[in-house]
GROMACS .gro file of N, CA and C in nm:
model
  462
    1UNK      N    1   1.505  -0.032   0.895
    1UNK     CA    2   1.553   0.022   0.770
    1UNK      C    3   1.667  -0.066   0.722
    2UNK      N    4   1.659  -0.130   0.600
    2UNK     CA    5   1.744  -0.187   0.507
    2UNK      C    6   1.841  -0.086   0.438
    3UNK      N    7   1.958  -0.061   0.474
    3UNK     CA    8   2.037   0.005   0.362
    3UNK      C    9   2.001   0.152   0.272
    4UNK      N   10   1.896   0.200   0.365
    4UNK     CA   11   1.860   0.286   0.343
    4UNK      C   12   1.694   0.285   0.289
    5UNK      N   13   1.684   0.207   0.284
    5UNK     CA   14   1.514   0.156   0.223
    5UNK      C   15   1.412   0.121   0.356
    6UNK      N   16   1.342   0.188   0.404
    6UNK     CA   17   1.244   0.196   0.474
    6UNK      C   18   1.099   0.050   0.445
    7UNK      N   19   1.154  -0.070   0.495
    7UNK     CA   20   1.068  -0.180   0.469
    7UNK      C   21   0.963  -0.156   0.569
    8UNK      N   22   0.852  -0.195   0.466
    8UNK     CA   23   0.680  -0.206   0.513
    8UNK      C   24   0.619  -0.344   0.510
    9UNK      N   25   0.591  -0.387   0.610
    9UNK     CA   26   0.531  -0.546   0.610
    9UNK      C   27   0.404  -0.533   0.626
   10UNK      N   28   0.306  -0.635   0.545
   10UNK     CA   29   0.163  -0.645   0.572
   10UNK      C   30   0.157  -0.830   0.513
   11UNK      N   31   0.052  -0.833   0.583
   11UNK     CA   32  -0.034  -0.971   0.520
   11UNK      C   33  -0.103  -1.018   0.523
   12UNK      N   34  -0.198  -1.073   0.438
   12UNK     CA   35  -0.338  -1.143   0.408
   12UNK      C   36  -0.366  -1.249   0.535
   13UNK      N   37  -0.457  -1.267   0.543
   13UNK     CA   38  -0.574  -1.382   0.658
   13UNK      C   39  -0.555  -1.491   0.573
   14UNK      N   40  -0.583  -1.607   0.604
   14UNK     CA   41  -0.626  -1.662   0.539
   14UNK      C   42  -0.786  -1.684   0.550
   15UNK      N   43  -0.822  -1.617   0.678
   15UNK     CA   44  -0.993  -1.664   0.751
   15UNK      C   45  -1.019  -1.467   0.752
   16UNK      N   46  -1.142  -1.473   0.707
   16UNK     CA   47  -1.254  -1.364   0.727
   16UNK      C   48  -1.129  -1.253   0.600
   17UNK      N   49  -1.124  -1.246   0.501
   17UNK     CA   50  -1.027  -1.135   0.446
   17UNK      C   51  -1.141  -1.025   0.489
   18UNK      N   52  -1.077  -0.899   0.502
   18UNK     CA   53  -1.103  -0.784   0.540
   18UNK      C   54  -1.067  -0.656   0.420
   19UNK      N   55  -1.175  -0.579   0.395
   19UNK     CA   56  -1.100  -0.504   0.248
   19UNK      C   57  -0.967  -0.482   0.310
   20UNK      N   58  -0.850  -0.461   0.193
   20UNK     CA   59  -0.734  -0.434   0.221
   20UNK      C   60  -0.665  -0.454   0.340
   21UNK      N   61  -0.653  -0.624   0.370
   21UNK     CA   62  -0.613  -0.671   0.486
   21UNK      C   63  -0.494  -0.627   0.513
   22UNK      N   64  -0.406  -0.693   0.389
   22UNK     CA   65  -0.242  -0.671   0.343
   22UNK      C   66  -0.191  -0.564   0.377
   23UNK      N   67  -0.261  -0.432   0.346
   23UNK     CA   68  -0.231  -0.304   0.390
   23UNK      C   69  -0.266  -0.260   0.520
   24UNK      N   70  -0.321  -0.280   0.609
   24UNK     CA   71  -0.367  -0.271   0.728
   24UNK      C   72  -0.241  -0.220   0.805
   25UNK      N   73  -0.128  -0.331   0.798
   25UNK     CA   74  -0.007  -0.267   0.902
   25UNK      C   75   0.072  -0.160   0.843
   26UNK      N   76   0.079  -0.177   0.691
   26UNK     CA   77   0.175  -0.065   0.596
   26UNK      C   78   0.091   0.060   0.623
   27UNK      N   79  -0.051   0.085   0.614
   27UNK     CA   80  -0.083   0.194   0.675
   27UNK      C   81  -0.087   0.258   0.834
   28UNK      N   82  -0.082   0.145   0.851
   28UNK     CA   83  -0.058   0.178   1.034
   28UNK      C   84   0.071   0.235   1.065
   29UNK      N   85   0.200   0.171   0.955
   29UNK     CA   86   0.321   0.286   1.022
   29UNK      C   87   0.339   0.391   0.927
   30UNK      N   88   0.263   0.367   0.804
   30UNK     CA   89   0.282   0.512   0.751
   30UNK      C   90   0.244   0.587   0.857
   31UNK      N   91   0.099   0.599   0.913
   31UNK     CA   92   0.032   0.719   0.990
   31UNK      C   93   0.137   0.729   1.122
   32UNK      N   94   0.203   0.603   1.192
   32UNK     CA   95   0.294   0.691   1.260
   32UNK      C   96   0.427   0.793   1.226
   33UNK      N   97   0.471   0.760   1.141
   33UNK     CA   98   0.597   0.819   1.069
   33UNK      C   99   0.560   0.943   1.024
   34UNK      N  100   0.435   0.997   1.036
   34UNK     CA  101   0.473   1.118   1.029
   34UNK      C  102   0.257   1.207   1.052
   35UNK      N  103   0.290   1.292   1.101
   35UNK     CA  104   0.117   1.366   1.111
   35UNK      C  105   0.026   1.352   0.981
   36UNK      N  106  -0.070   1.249   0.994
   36UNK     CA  107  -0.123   1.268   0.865
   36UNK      C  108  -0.246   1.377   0.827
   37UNK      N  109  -0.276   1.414   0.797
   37UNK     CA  110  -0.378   1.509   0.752
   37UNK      C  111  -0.514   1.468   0.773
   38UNK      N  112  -0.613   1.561   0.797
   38UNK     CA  113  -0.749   1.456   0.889
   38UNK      C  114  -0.792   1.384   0.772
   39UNK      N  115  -0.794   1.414   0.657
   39UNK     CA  116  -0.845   1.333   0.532
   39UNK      C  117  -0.783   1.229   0.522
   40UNK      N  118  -0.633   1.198   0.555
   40UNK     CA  119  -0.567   1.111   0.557
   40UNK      C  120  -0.629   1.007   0.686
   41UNK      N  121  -0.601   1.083   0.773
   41UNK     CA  122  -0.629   0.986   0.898
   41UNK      C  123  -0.775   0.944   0.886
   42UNK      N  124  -0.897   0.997   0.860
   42UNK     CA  125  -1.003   0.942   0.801
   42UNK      C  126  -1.019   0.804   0.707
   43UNK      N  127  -0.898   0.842   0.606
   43UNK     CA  128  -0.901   0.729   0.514
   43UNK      C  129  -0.866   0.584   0.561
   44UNK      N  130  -0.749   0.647   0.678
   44UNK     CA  131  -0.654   0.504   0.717
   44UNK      C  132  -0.741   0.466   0.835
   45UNK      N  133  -0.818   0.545   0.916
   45UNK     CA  134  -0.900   0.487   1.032
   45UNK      C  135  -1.018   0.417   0.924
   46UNK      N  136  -1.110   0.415   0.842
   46UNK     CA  137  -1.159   0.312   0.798
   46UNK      C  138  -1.108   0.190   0.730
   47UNK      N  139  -0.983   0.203   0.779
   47UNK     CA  140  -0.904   0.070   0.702
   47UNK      C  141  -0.786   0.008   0.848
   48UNK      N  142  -0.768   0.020   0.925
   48UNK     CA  143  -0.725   0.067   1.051
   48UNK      C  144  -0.789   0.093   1.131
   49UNK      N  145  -0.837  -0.022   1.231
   49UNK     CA  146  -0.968  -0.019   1.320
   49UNK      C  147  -0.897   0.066   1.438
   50UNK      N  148  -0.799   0.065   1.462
   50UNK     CA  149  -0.705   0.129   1.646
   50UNK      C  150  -0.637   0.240   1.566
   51UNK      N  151  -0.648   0.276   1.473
   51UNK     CA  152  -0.614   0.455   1.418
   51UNK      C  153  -0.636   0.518   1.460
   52UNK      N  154  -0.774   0.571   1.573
   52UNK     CA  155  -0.756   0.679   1.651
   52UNK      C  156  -0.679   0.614   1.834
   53UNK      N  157  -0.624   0.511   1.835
   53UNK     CA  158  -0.556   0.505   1.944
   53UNK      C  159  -0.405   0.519   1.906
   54UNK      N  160  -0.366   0.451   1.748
   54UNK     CA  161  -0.238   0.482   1.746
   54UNK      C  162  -0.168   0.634   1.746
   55UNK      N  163  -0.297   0.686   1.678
   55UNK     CA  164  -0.267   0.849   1.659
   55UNK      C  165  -0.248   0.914   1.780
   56UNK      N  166  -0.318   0.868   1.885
   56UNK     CA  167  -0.407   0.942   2.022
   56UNK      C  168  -0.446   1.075   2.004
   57UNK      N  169  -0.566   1.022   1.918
   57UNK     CA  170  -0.668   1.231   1.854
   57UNK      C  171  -0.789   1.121   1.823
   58UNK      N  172  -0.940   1.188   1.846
   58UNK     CA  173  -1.063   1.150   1.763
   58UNK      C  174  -1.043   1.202   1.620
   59UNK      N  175  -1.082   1.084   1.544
   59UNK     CA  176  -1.070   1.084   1.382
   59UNK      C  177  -1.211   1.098   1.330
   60UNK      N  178  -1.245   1.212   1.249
   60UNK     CA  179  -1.370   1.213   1.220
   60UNK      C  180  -1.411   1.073   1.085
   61UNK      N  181  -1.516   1.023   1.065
   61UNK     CA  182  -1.527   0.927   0.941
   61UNK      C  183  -1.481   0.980   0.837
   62UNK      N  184  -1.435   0.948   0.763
   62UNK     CA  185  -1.462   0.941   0.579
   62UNK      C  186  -1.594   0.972   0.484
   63UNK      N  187  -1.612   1.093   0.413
   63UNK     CA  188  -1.711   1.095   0.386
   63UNK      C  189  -1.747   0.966   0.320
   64UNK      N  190  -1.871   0.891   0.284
   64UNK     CA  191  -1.917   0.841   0.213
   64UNK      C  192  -1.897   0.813   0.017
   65UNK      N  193  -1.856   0.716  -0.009
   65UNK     CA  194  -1.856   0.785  -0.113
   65UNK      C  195  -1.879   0.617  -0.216
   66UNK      N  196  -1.863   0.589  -0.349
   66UNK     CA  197  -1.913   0.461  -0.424
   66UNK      C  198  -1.747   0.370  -0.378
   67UNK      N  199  -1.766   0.251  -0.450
   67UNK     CA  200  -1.675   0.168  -0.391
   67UNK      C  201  -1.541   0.231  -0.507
   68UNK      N  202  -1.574   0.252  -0.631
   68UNK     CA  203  -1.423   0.305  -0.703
   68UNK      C  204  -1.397   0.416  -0.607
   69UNK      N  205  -1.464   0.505  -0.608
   69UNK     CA  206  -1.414   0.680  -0.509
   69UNK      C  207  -1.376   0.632  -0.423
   70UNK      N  208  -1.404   0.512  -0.354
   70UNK     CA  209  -1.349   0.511  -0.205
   70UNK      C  210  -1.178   0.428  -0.278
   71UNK      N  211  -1.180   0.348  -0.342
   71UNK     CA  212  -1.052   0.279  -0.343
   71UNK      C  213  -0.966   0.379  -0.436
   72UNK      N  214  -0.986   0.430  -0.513
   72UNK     CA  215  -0.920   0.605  -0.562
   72UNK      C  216  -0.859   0.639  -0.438
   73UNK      N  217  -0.939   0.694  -0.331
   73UNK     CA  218  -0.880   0.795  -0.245
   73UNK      C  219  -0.793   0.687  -0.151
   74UNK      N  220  -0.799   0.528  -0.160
   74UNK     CA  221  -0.726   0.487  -0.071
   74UNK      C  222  -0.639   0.460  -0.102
   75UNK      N  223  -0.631   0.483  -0.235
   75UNK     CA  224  -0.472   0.487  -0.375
   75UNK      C  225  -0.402   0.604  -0.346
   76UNK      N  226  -0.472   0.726  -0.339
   76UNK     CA  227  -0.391   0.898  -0.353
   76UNK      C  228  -0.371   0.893  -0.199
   77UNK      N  229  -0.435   0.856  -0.074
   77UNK     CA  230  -0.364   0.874   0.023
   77UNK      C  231  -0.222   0.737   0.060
   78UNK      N  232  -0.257   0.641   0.010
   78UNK     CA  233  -0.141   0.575   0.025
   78UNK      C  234  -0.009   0.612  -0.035
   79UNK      N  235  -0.020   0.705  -0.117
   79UNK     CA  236   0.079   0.741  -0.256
   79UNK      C  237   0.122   0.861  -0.191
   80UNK      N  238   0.042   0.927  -0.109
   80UNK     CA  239   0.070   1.072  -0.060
   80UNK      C  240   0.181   1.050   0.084
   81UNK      N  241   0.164   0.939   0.173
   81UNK     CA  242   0.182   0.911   0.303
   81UNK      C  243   0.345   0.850   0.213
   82UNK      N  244   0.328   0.785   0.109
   82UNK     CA  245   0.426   0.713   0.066
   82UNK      C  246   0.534   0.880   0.007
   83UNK      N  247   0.495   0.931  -0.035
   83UNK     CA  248   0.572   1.032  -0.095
   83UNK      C  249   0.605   1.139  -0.008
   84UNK      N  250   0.584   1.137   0.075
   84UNK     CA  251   0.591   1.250   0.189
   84UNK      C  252   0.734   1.257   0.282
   85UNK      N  253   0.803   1.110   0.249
   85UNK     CA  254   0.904   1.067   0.312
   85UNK      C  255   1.024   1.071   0.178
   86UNK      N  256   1.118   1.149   0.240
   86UNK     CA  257   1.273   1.116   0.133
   86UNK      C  258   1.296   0.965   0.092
   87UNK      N  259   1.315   0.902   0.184
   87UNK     CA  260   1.372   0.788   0.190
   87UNK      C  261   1.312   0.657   0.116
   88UNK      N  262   1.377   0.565   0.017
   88UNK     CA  263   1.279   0.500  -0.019
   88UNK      C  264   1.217   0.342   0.066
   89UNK      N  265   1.054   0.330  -0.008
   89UNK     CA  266   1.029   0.219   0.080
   89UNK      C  267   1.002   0.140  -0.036
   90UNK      N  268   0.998  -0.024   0.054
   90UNK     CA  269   0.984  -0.120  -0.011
   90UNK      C  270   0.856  -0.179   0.081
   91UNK      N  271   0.722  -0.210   0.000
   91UNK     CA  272   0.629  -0.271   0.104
   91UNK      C  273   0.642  -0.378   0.037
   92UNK      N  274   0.647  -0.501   0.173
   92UNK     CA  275   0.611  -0.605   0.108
   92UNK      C  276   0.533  -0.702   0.196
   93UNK      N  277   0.423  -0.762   0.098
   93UNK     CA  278   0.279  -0.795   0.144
   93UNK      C  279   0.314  -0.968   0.156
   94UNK      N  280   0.253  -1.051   0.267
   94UNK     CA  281   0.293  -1.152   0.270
   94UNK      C  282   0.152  -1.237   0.264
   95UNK      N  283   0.138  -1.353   0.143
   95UNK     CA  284   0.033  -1.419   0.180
   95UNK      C  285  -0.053  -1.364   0.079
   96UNK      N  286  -0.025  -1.324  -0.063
   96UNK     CA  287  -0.054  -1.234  -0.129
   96UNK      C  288  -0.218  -1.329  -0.189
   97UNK      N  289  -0.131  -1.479  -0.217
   97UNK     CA  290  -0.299  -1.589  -0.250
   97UNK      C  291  -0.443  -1.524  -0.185
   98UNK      N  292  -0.431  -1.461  -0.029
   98UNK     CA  293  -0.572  -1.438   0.030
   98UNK      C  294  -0.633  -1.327   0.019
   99UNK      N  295  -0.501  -1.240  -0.054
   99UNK     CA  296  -0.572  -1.058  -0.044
   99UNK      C  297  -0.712  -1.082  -0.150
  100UNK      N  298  -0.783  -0.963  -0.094
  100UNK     CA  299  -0.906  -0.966  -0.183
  100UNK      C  300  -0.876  -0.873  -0.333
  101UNK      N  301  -0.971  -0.851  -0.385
  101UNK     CA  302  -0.947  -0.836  -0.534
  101UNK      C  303  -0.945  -0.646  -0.514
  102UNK      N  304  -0.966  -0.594  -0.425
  102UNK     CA  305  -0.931  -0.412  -0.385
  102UNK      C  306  -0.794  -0.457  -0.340
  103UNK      N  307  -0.731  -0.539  -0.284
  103UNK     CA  308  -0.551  -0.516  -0.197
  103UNK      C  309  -0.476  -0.517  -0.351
  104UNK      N  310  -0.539  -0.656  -0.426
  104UNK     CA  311  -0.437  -0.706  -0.573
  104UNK      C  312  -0.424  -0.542  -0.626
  105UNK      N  313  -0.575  -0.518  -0.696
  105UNK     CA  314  -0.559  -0.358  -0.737
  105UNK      C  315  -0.466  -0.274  -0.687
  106UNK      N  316  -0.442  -0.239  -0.570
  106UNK     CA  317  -0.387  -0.194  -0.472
  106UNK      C  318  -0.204  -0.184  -0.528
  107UNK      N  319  -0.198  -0.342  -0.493
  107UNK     CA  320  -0.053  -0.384  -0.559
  107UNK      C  321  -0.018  -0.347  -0.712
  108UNK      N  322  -0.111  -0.369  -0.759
  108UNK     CA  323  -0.106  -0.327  -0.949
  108UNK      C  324  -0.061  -0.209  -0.963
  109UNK      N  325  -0.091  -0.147  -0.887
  109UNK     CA  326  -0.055   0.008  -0.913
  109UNK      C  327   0.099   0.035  -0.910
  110UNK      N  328   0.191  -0.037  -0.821
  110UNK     CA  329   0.303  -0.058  -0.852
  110UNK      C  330   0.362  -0.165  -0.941
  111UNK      N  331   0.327  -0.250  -0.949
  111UNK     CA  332   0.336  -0.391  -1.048
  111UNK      C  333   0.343  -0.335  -1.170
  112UNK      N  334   0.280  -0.223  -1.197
  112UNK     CA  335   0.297  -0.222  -1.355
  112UNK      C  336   0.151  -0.184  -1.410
  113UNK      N  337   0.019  -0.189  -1.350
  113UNK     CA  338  -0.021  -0.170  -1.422
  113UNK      C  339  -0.085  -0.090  -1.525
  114UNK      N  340  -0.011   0.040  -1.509
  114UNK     CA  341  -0.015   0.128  -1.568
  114UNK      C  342   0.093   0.115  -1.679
  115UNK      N  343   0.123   0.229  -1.745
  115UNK     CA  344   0.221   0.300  -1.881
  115UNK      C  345   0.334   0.282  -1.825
  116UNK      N  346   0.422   0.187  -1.899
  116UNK     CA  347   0.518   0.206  -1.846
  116UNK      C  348   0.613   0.329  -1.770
  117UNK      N  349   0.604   0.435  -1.885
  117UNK     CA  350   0.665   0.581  -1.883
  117UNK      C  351   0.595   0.648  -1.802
  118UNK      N  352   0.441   0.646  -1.735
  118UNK     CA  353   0.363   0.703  -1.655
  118UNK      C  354   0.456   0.597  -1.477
  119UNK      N  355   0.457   0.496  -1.499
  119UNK     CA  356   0.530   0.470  -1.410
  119UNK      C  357   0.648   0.451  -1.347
  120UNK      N  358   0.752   0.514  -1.435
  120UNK     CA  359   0.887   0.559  -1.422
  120UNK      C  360   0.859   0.696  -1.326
  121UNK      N  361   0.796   0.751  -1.412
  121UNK     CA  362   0.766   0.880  -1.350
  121UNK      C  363   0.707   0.890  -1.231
  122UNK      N  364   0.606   0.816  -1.193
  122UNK     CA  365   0.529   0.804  -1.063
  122UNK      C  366   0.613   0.744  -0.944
  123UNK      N  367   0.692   0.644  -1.008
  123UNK     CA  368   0.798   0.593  -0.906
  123UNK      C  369   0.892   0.672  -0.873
  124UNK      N  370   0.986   0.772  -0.974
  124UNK     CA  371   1.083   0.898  -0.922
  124UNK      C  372   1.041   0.915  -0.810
  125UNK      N  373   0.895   1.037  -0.815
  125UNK     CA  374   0.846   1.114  -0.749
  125UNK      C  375   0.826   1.011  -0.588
  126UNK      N  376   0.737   0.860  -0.599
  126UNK     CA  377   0.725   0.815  -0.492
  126UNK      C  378   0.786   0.777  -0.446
  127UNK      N  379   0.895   0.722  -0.498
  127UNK     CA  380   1.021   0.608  -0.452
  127UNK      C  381   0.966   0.516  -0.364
  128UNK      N  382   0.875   0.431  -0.440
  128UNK     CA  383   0.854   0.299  -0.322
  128UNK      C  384   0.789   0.181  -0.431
  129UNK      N  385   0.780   0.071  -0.389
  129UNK     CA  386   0.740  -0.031  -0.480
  129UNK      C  387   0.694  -0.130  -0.381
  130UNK      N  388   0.642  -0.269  -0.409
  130UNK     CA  389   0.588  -0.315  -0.345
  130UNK      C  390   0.595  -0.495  -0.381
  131UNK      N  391   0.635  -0.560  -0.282
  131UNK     CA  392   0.707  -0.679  -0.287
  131UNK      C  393   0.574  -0.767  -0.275
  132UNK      N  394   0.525  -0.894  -0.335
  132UNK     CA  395   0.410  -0.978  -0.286
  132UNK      C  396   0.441  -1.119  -0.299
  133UNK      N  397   0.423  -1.179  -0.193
  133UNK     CA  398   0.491  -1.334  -0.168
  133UNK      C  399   0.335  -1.386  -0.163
  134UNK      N  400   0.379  -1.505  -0.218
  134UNK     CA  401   0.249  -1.631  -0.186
  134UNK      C  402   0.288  -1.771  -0.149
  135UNK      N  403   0.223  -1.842  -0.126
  135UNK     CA  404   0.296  -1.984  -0.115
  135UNK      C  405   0.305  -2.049  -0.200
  136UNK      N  406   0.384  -2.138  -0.261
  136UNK     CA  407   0.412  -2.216  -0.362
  136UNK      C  408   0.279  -2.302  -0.436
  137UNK      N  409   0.269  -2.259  -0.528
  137UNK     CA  410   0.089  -2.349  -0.602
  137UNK      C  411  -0.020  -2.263  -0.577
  138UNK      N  412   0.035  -2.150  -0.490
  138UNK     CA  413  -0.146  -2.068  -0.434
  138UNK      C  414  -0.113  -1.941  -0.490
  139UNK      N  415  -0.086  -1.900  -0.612
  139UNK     CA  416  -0.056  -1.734  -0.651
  139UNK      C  417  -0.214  -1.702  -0.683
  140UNK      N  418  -0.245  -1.563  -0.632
  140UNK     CA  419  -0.330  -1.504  -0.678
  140UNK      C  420  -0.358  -1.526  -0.826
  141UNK      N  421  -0.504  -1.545  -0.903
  141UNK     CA  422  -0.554  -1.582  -1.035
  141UNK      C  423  -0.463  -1.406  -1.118
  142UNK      N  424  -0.464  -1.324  -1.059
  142UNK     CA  425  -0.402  -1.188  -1.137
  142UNK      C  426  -0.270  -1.223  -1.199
  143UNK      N  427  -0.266  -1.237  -1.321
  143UNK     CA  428  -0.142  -1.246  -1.409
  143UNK      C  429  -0.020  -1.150  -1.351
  144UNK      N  430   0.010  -1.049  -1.251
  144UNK     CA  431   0.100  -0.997  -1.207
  144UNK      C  432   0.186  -1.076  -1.148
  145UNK      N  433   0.114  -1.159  -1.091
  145UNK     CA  434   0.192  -1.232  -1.009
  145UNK      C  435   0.287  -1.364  -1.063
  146UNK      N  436   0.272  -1.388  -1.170
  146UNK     CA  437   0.304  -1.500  -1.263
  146UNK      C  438   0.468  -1.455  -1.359
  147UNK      N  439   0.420  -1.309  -1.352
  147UNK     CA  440   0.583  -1.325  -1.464
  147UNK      C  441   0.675  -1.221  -1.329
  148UNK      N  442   0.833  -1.273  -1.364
  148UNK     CA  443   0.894  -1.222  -1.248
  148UNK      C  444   0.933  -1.103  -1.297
  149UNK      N  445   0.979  -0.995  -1.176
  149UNK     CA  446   0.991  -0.823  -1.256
  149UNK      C  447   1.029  -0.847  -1.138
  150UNK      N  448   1.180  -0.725  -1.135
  150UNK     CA  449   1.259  -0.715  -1.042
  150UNK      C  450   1.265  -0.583  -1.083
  151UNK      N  451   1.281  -0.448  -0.984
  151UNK     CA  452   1.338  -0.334  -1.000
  151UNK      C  453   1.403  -0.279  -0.909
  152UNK      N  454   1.508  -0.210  -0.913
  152UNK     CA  455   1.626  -0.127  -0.825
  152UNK      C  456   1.561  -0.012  -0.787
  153UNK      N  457   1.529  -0.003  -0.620
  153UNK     CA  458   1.493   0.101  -0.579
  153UNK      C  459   1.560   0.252  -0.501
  154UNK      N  460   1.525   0.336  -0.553
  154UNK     CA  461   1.647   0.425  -0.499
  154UNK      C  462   1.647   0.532  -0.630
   0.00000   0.00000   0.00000
C-alpha cells in the first residue's frame, strides 16, 4: 500500500497473449483480499487458472455465455471486487503494447471511455483507476493510450 492507495500490478506476455493476461494477477489479489462470491470466483477462476488453489474451495465453472456477456460480467465482477474495499486502488498494467483487444477494453473503462459525468460518478463509488505502461515506440494502436490524462485518486 502506497499512502493509502492499495497498488495492483499485472502484465502482458509478450509470447502466447492469453484473454485478459494483464489482469490475471489484479484478479488474483482481488479474490484474496477478501471472500468472493461463487459467481465471482467462477468468473476469476476462468481467467485465473490456480483460483481454486488460491482460494482453497472447488469453484464451480461459469455459466456459458457469448463473448460480449462473458466480457460484461468480467467488467461488473472486476468493478464489484474493486468496490467492495474502502480504500482506494490504483491498478497498473505493465506491457500494455501486448494486451489483447478484451484487456485494452478492459482498461477503457477507466480511461475514459465512457461520459465523462457517468465516470466521475462511477469512480466516487469505485475509487480505483488504472495505470498502463508500454515501451517506448510500441503503444497499443487504441488512441487511449496516446493523449496523457492524469487523475487524483482518493
Amino acid at each position: 500500500m502506497t499512502r493509502g492507495v492499495r497498488v495492483l500490478r499485472g502484465q502482458s506476455l509478450e509470447s502466447g497473449e492469453r484473454p485478459y493476461e494483464p489482469w490475471r494477477a489484479v484478479l488474483r489479489a482481488l479474490a484474496l483480499l477478501g471472500e468472493p462470491t461463487p459467481l465471482e470466483a467462477s468468473v476469476i477462476a476462468g481467467i485465473v487458472p490456480d483460483a481454486a488453489a488460491v482460494l482453497e474451495r472447488a469453484i464451480e465453472s461459469a455459466p456459458e455465455l457469448d463473448s460480449e456477456a462473458t466480457h460484461l460480467r468480467v467488467v461488473r465482477v472486476l468493478e464489484a471486487r474493486l468496490r467492495r474495499f474502502p480504500d482506494p486502488r490504483l491498478v497498473v498494467l505493465e506491457d500494455v503494447q501486448w494486451a489483447g483487444a478484451e484487456s485494452l477494453a478492459l482498461f477503457a473503462r477507466d480511461r475514459g471511455a465512457t461520459e465523462a459525468g457517468e465516470r466521475e460518478h462511477r469512480m466516487r463509488i469505485v475509487r480505483w483507476r488504472a495505470l498502463g505502461a508500454h515501451a517506448v515506440g510500441d503503444a497499443p494502436a487504441s488512441a487511449e493510450f496516446h493523449r496523457p490524462h492524469v487523475d487524483r485518486i482518493g
